[in-house]
Amino acid sequence: MSFLGNSSSANASSTVNNDPNNDALLSDPPPDSISGLSFSPTGDFLAVSSWDGSVRMYEISATTGQSQGKAMYNHEGPALDVCWSKDGTKVFSGGADKAARMYDITTSTPTQVASHDAPVKSVKWIDAQGGILATGSWDKTVKYWDLRSATPVATVSLPDRCYSMDVQYPLMVVGCAEKHIQVYNLNNPTTLYRSIPSPLKMQTRVVSCFPAANGFAVGSIEGRVAIQYVEEKESSNNFSFKCHRKDEPGKRDQTNVFAVNDISFHEVHGTFSTAGSDGTVTFWDKDSKTRLKSWEPSPGPVSATAFNKAGTLFTYAISYDWSKGHGGMVAGHPNQVRIHACKDEEVKRKPKK
C-alpha cells in the first residue's frame, strides 16, 4: 500500500537509491524531514515521524529489506518523536501541536492521549504498572500517563526544556537545555535519582540508555559522545570521544565539526551507532573503545536511527536536521530512510585489548 499517493515532486530525490553503501531504500518515505525512527518490539514494523506532521508505519522484510507502507496518521504540526508499546499493538508520537497521540494497530484508530503547554519533544513507553507513557516537553516537564485517564498520573519538573529522553527500565534519562541531565529510577518515578551536568562542553542533542540500564550515552552538537555510568562506583569507566568531524582539505589544523544527531544501542550485543550532520553513521563498541564500522557519507545529514529488536536490521534517515536553521532547508533535499542488514562482525563486541 502507498500512502494515498503522498509522494510528490518535493520528494522526488527520495525515489532514487544513490546510496554509496548499497543499503535498501524505504518505499514512499515522508516528504519532509524525518525526526524519529522506532521498530516494533514484536516484529519488523517501523514507525517514522516527520516534520510534515505524519507518523507512518511500514512492514520490512528481514531477508530482502523490501518495505511496504501499512498505516499513517497526523499531528496538527511537526511530529517530533515516535515509539511503540511493548506488545506492538500501539504507536505513540509527540508533536509541535503540544500533544502526544496514540495509534491503535488493532482498530486503525488515532487518538490524543496527552497534552503539554509546549511541543512534546520525546515519548517513551514504560513497561510497568500495566504500561505508562512518558512525555517530555519544552514546557520543562515530564508527564506520566495511564492511557485510561485524560490527566497525567504524575508530573516531574525539569530544570529546562526536554531535548531528548530515553528509557531502559528501570532507568530513565532526560537531556535538557543548558546541558542538564536528569536521571530517574522508575521504581520511584517522581523522585530525581541524580542530576548531573553534561560531561560535554556543548549543547546536548541526544541521550540513549545502555541495554543493561546501568548507564547512558550523550551526544552533543560539537561532534562528541560521552559514555556515562549511573553509579559513582563505576565512574572510572566514564569517558568521551570525538566523532563526526572532518579535516578541512588543504588547511592545516582546521576541522569541520558536526552534530551527533542520534545514538542507538544494539539490544543483543550492547554496541551502538552514532549518526551525524556530516551524513555518516559509525558503529562502536564502548567496552573495548573500538570503531566497528563506518559508512560512506550520505547525500545529507543522518537525522535518526534505529535497530530492530533482533539487531539484524539497522535503519537510518537521511534528511535535513535543521542544524542551519530555516535557510538550510533547500529544494530537492533528500528525505530517505535506508535499511541495512547487519553482519555479526559489524555489531559484535571486540575482545578488550
Coordinates of C-alpha atoms in Angstrom, one line a residue:
M1 CA 0.0 0.0 0.0
S2 CA 1.2 3.5 -0.7
F3 CA 0.1 6.3 1.5
L4 CA -2.7 7.7 -0.7
G5 CA -0.2 8.9 -3.3
N6 CA 1.6 11.1 -0.9
S7 CA 4.9 11.0 -2.8
S8 CA 5.4 14.3 -4.7
S9 CA 7.9 16.3 -6.7
A10 CA 9.3 17.7 -3.4
N11 CA 10.2 14.2 -2.6
A12 CA 11.5 13.2 -6.0
S13 CA 15.1 12.8 -4.8
S14 CA 13.9 10.1 -2.3
T15 CA 12.9 7.8 -5.1
V16 CA 16.5 7.3 -6.4
N17 CA 18.7 5.0 -4.5
N18 CA 22.0 6.8 -5.0
D19 CA 23.5 5.1 -1.9
P20 CA 27.2 4.6 -1.7
N21 CA 26.7 1.9 0.9
N22 CA 24.3 -0.3 -1.1
D23 CA 21.6 -0.2 1.6
A24 CA 17.9 -0.8 0.7
L25 CA 15.6 2.2 0.4
L26 CA 12.3 2.5 2.3
S27 CA 9.4 2.9 -0.1
D28 CA 7.3 6.0 0.0
P29 CA 9.0 7.9 2.8
P30 CA 7.7 11.2 4.2
P31 CA 8.1 14.3 2.0
D32 CA 9.7 16.4 4.8
S33 CA 12.5 16.0 7.4
I34 CA 12.4 12.8 9.4
S35 CA 12.5 13.3 13.2
G36 CA 12.3 9.7 14.6
L37 CA 12.5 6.0 13.8
S38 CA 11.3 3.2 16.0
F39 CA 10.9 -0.6 15.4
S40 CA 8.1 -2.6 17.0
P41 CA 9.4 -4.9 19.8
T42 CA 7.4 -7.8 18.4
G43 CA 8.1 -7.7 14.6
D44 CA 9.9 -5.9 11.8
F45 CA 7.4 -3.0 11.7
L46 CA 9.0 0.5 11.5
A47 CA 7.3 3.7 12.7
V48 CA 8.6 7.0 11.2
S49 CA 7.8 10.5 12.5
S50 CA 8.2 13.6 10.3
W51 CA 8.1 17.4 10.2
D52 CA 5.2 17.1 7.7
G53 CA 3.1 16.1 10.8
S54 CA 2.7 12.5 9.7
V55 CA 3.6 9.3 11.5
R56 CA 3.9 6.3 9.1
M57 CA 4.2 2.6 9.7
Y58 CA 5.9 0.1 7.4
E59 CA 6.5 -3.6 7.3
I60 CA 10.0 -4.5 6.4
S61 CA 11.3 -7.9 5.1
A62 CA 14.2 -9.0 7.3
T63 CA 15.6 -11.0 4.4
T64 CA 15.3 -8.6 1.4
G65 CA 15.0 -5.2 3.1
Q66 CA 11.9 -4.5 1.0
S67 CA 9.2 -2.4 2.6
Q68 CA 5.5 -1.7 2.4
G69 CA 3.5 1.2 3.9
K70 CA 0.8 -0.1 6.3
A71 CA -0.8 2.9 8.1
M72 CA -0.5 6.6 8.7
Y73 CA -1.9 9.3 11.0
N74 CA -1.2 13.0 11.5
H75 CA -0.4 15.6 14.1
E76 CA -1.5 19.3 13.7
G77 CA 2.1 20.3 13.4
P78 CA 5.5 18.6 13.0
A79 CA 5.8 15.1 14.6
L80 CA 8.9 15.1 16.7
D81 CA 9.3 11.6 18.1
V82 CA 7.7 8.1 18.0
C83 CA 7.8 4.9 20.0
W84 CA 5.8 1.6 20.4
S85 CA 4.1 -0.2 23.3
K86 CA 5.8 -3.4 24.4
D87 CA 3.2 -5.6 22.9
G88 CA 3.5 -3.9 19.5
T89 CA -0.2 -3.0 19.3
K90 CA 0.1 0.8 19.7
V91 CA 2.3 3.5 18.3
F92 CA 2.8 6.8 20.3
S93 CA 4.1 10.1 19.0
G94 CA 4.8 13.6 20.3
G95 CA 4.4 16.8 18.3
A96 CA 4.8 20.5 18.0
D97 CA 1.0 20.7 18.4
K98 CA 1.7 20.2 22.2
A99 CA 0.1 16.7 22.0
A100 CA 1.0 13.1 22.2
R101 CA -1.1 10.8 20.1
M102 CA -1.7 7.0 20.0
Y103 CA -2.4 4.8 17.0
D104 CA -4.1 1.5 17.9
I105 CA -2.9 -1.1 15.3
T106 CA -5.8 -3.4 16.0
T107 CA -8.5 -0.8 15.3
S108 CA -6.6 1.6 13.0
T109 CA -7.7 4.5 15.2
P110 CA -5.6 7.5 16.2
T111 CA -6.4 9.4 19.4
Q112 CA -4.8 12.1 21.5
V113 CA -3.6 10.7 24.8
A114 CA -1.5 13.5 26.3
S115 CA -1.1 17.3 26.3
H116 CA 1.5 19.9 27.4
D117 CA 1.9 23.6 27.4
A118 CA 4.6 23.5 24.7
P119 CA 5.7 21.0 22.0
V120 CA 6.2 17.4 23.1
K121 CA 9.8 16.5 22.1
S122 CA 10.1 12.9 23.4
V123 CA 7.8 10.0 24.0
K124 CA 8.8 6.7 25.7
W125 CA 6.8 3.6 26.7
I126 CA 7.4 2.4 30.3
D127 CA 6.7 -1.3 30.8
A128 CA 5.4 -1.0 34.4
Q129 CA 2.1 -0.9 36.2
G130 CA 0.3 -2.2 33.1
G131 CA 2.1 0.3 30.9
I132 CA 2.8 4.0 31.3
L133 CA 3.5 6.6 28.6
A134 CA 6.2 9.2 29.5
T135 CA 6.2 12.5 27.6
G136 CA 9.0 15.1 27.7
S137 CA 8.3 18.6 26.6
W138 CA 9.7 22.1 26.0
D139 CA 7.4 23.2 28.8
K140 CA 10.1 21.9 31.2
T141 CA 8.2 18.8 32.4
V142 CA 7.9 15.1 32.1
K143 CA 4.5 13.7 32.5
Y144 CA 3.5 10.1 33.1
W145 CA 0.2 8.9 31.6
D146 CA -2.1 6.0 32.3
L147 CA -4.0 5.7 29.0
R148 CA -7.2 5.1 30.8
S149 CA -7.1 8.6 32.2
A150 CA -7.2 12.0 30.5
T151 CA -5.0 13.5 33.1
P152 CA -1.4 12.6 34.0
V153 CA -0.8 10.3 36.9
A154 CA 2.3 12.4 37.8
T155 CA 4.3 15.3 36.6
V156 CA 8.0 15.9 37.1
S157 CA 9.5 19.4 36.8
L158 CA 12.8 19.7 34.8
P159 CA 15.4 22.4 35.1
D160 CA 14.9 23.4 31.4
R161 CA 13.4 22.2 28.2
C162 CA 13.5 18.5 27.3
Y163 CA 15.7 17.9 24.3
S164 CA 16.0 14.1 24.5
M165 CA 14.7 11.3 26.7
D166 CA 15.3 7.6 26.8
V167 CA 14.1 4.7 28.9
Q168 CA 15.6 1.3 29.6
Y169 CA 13.6 0.1 32.6
P170 CA 14.1 1.0 35.4
L171 CA 16.4 3.7 34.1
M172 CA 15.1 6.9 32.6
V173 CA 17.4 9.7 31.4
V174 CA 16.4 13.2 30.3
G175 CA 18.7 15.5 28.4
C176 CA 17.7 19.2 28.9
A177 CA 18.7 22.6 27.6
E178 CA 21.7 24.2 29.3
K179 CA 23.4 20.8 29.5
H180 CA 21.3 19.5 32.4
I181 CA 21.0 15.7 32.6
Q182 CA 18.3 14.2 34.9
V183 CA 18.4 10.6 35.9
Y184 CA 15.4 8.7 37.3
N185 CA 14.9 5.3 38.8
L186 CA 11.4 4.4 37.6
N187 CA 10.7 2.3 40.6
N188 CA 10.3 5.8 42.2
P189 CA 9.5 7.8 39.1
T190 CA 8.7 11.2 40.7
T191 CA 11.9 11.4 42.6
L192 CA 15.1 12.6 40.9
Y193 CA 17.8 10.0 41.4
R194 CA 20.7 12.1 40.1
S195 CA 21.2 15.4 38.4
I196 CA 24.5 15.9 36.6
P197 CA 25.9 18.5 34.2
S198 CA 26.7 17.0 30.8
P199 CA 30.3 15.9 30.6
L200 CA 30.4 17.5 27.2
K201 CA 31.1 21.2 26.6
M202 CA 28.3 22.0 24.2
Q203 CA 24.5 21.6 23.8
T204 CA 23.1 18.1 24.3
R205 CA 21.4 16.7 21.2
V206 CA 20.7 13.1 22.3
V207 CA 20.8 10.7 25.3
S208 CA 20.5 6.9 24.9
C209 CA 20.4 4.3 27.7
F210 CA 22.6 1.2 27.7
P211 CA 20.6 -2.0 27.3
A212 CA 21.9 -3.1 30.7
A213 CA 20.2 0.0 32.2
N214 CA 23.4 0.9 34.2
G215 CA 24.4 4.0 32.1
F216 CA 23.8 6.1 29.1
A217 CA 25.5 7.8 26.1
V218 CA 25.3 11.6 25.5
G219 CA 25.8 13.1 22.0
S220 CA 26.3 16.9 21.5
I221 CA 26.4 19.4 18.7
E222 CA 30.2 19.5 18.8
G223 CA 30.9 16.1 17.4
R224 CA 31.5 14.4 20.7
V225 CA 30.0 11.4 22.6
A226 CA 30.2 10.7 26.4
I227 CA 29.8 7.3 27.9
Q228 CA 28.4 7.8 31.4
Y229 CA 27.6 5.2 34.1
V230 CA 24.9 6.0 36.6
E231 CA 26.6 4.8 39.8
E232 CA 29.6 6.6 41.2
K233 CA 31.4 3.3 41.9
E234 CA 31.5 2.8 38.1
S235 CA 32.6 6.3 37.3
S236 CA 36.1 5.2 36.4
N237 CA 34.6 3.7 33.2
N238 CA 33.3 7.1 32.1
F239 CA 34.9 8.6 29.0
S240 CA 34.2 10.8 26.0
F241 CA 35.5 10.8 22.4
K242 CA 35.4 12.8 19.3
C243 CA 33.4 11.7 16.2
H244 CA 31.6 13.2 13.2
R245 CA 34.5 15.5 12.3
K246 CA 36.1 16.2 9.0
D247 CA 39.5 17.8 8.3
E248 CA 39.4 20.8 6.0
P249 CA 41.3 19.9 2.8
G250 CA 44.5 21.8 2.4
K251 CA 44.1 23.7 5.7
R252 CA 46.3 22.6 8.5
D253 CA 44.7 22.2 11.9
Q254 CA 41.2 23.1 10.7
T255 CA 38.4 20.7 11.3
N256 CA 34.7 20.9 10.5
V257 CA 32.7 19.7 13.5
F258 CA 29.2 18.2 13.1
A259 CA 26.4 17.4 15.5
V260 CA 25.7 13.9 16.8
N261 CA 22.0 13.6 15.9
D262 CA 21.2 10.2 17.2
I263 CA 22.6 7.2 19.2
S264 CA 21.1 3.8 19.1
F265 CA 22.1 0.7 21.1
H266 CA 22.1 -2.9 19.8
E267 CA 19.8 -4.7 22.3
V268 CA 21.7 -8.0 21.9
H269 CA 25.4 -7.0 21.9
G270 CA 25.3 -3.6 23.7
T271 CA 27.3 -2.0 20.9
F272 CA 25.9 1.3 19.5
S273 CA 25.6 3.6 16.5
T274 CA 26.2 7.3 16.2
A275 CA 24.8 9.4 13.3
G276 CA 25.7 12.9 12.4
S277 CA 25.1 16.1 10.4
D278 CA 28.1 15.0 8.3
G279 CA 25.9 12.3 6.7
T280 CA 27.8 9.4 8.3
V281 CA 27.0 6.6 10.6
T282 CA 29.5 4.7 12.7
F283 CA 29.1 1.5 14.9
W284 CA 31.1 1.4 18.1
D285 CA 32.0 -0.9 21.0
K286 CA 32.2 1.1 24.2
D287 CA 33.7 -1.6 26.2
S288 CA 36.8 -2.1 24.0
K289 CA 36.6 1.6 22.8
T290 CA 36.7 0.4 19.2
R291 CA 35.2 1.5 16.0
L292 CA 33.4 -1.4 14.4
K293 CA 32.1 0.0 11.1
S294 CA 31.9 3.4 9.3
W295 CA 29.6 4.3 6.4
E296 CA 30.5 6.3 3.4
P297 CA 28.9 9.8 3.7
S298 CA 25.3 10.0 2.6
P299 CA 23.9 12.9 0.5
G300 CA 22.6 14.7 3.5
P301 CA 22.6 14.7 7.4
V302 CA 21.6 11.5 9.2
S303 CA 18.8 12.7 11.4
A304 CA 17.5 9.5 13.1
T305 CA 18.4 5.8 13.6
A306 CA 17.0 2.5 14.9
F307 CA 17.9 -1.2 15.3
N308 CA 15.2 -3.8 15.1
K309 CA 14.6 -5.9 18.2
A310 CA 16.8 -8.8 17.0
G311 CA 19.6 -6.4 15.9
T312 CA 19.6 -7.8 12.4
L313 CA 18.3 -4.6 10.7
F314 CA 19.5 -1.1 11.1
T315 CA 17.6 1.9 9.7
Y316 CA 18.8 5.4 9.3
A317 CA 17.1 8.6 7.9
I318 CA 18.8 11.0 5.6
S319 CA 17.1 14.3 5.8
Y320 CA 17.6 17.9 6.8
D321 CA 18.3 18.1 10.6
W322 CA 17.7 21.9 10.9
S323 CA 21.3 22.5 12.1
K324 CA 21.5 25.5 9.8
G325 CA 18.0 26.9 10.6
H326 CA 15.2 27.6 8.1
G327 CA 17.6 28.8 5.5
G328 CA 19.3 25.4 5.2
M329 CA 16.1 23.7 4.0
V330 CA 16.6 23.9 0.2
A331 CA 14.5 22.4 -2.6
G332 CA 15.4 18.9 -3.5
H333 CA 16.9 18.0 -0.2
P334 CA 16.8 14.2 0.3
N335 CA 14.3 12.6 2.6
Q336 CA 15.2 8.9 2.7
V337 CA 15.2 6.0 5.1
R338 CA 17.8 3.3 4.3
I339 CA 17.7 -0.2 5.6
H340 CA 21.0 -2.0 6.4
A341 CA 21.3 -5.8 7.0
C342 CA 23.7 -6.1 9.9
K343 CA 26.6 -8.6 9.8
D344 CA 27.9 -10.1 13.0
E345 CA 31.3 -8.6 12.7
E346 CA 29.7 -5.1 12.5
V347 CA 27.8 -5.3 15.7
K348 CA 29.5 -7.9 18.0
R349 CA 31.8 -6.7 20.7
K350 CA 35.5 -6.9 20.3
P351 CA 37.8 -8.5 22.9
K352 CA 39.3 -6.0 25.2
K353 CA 43.0 -5.4 24.5

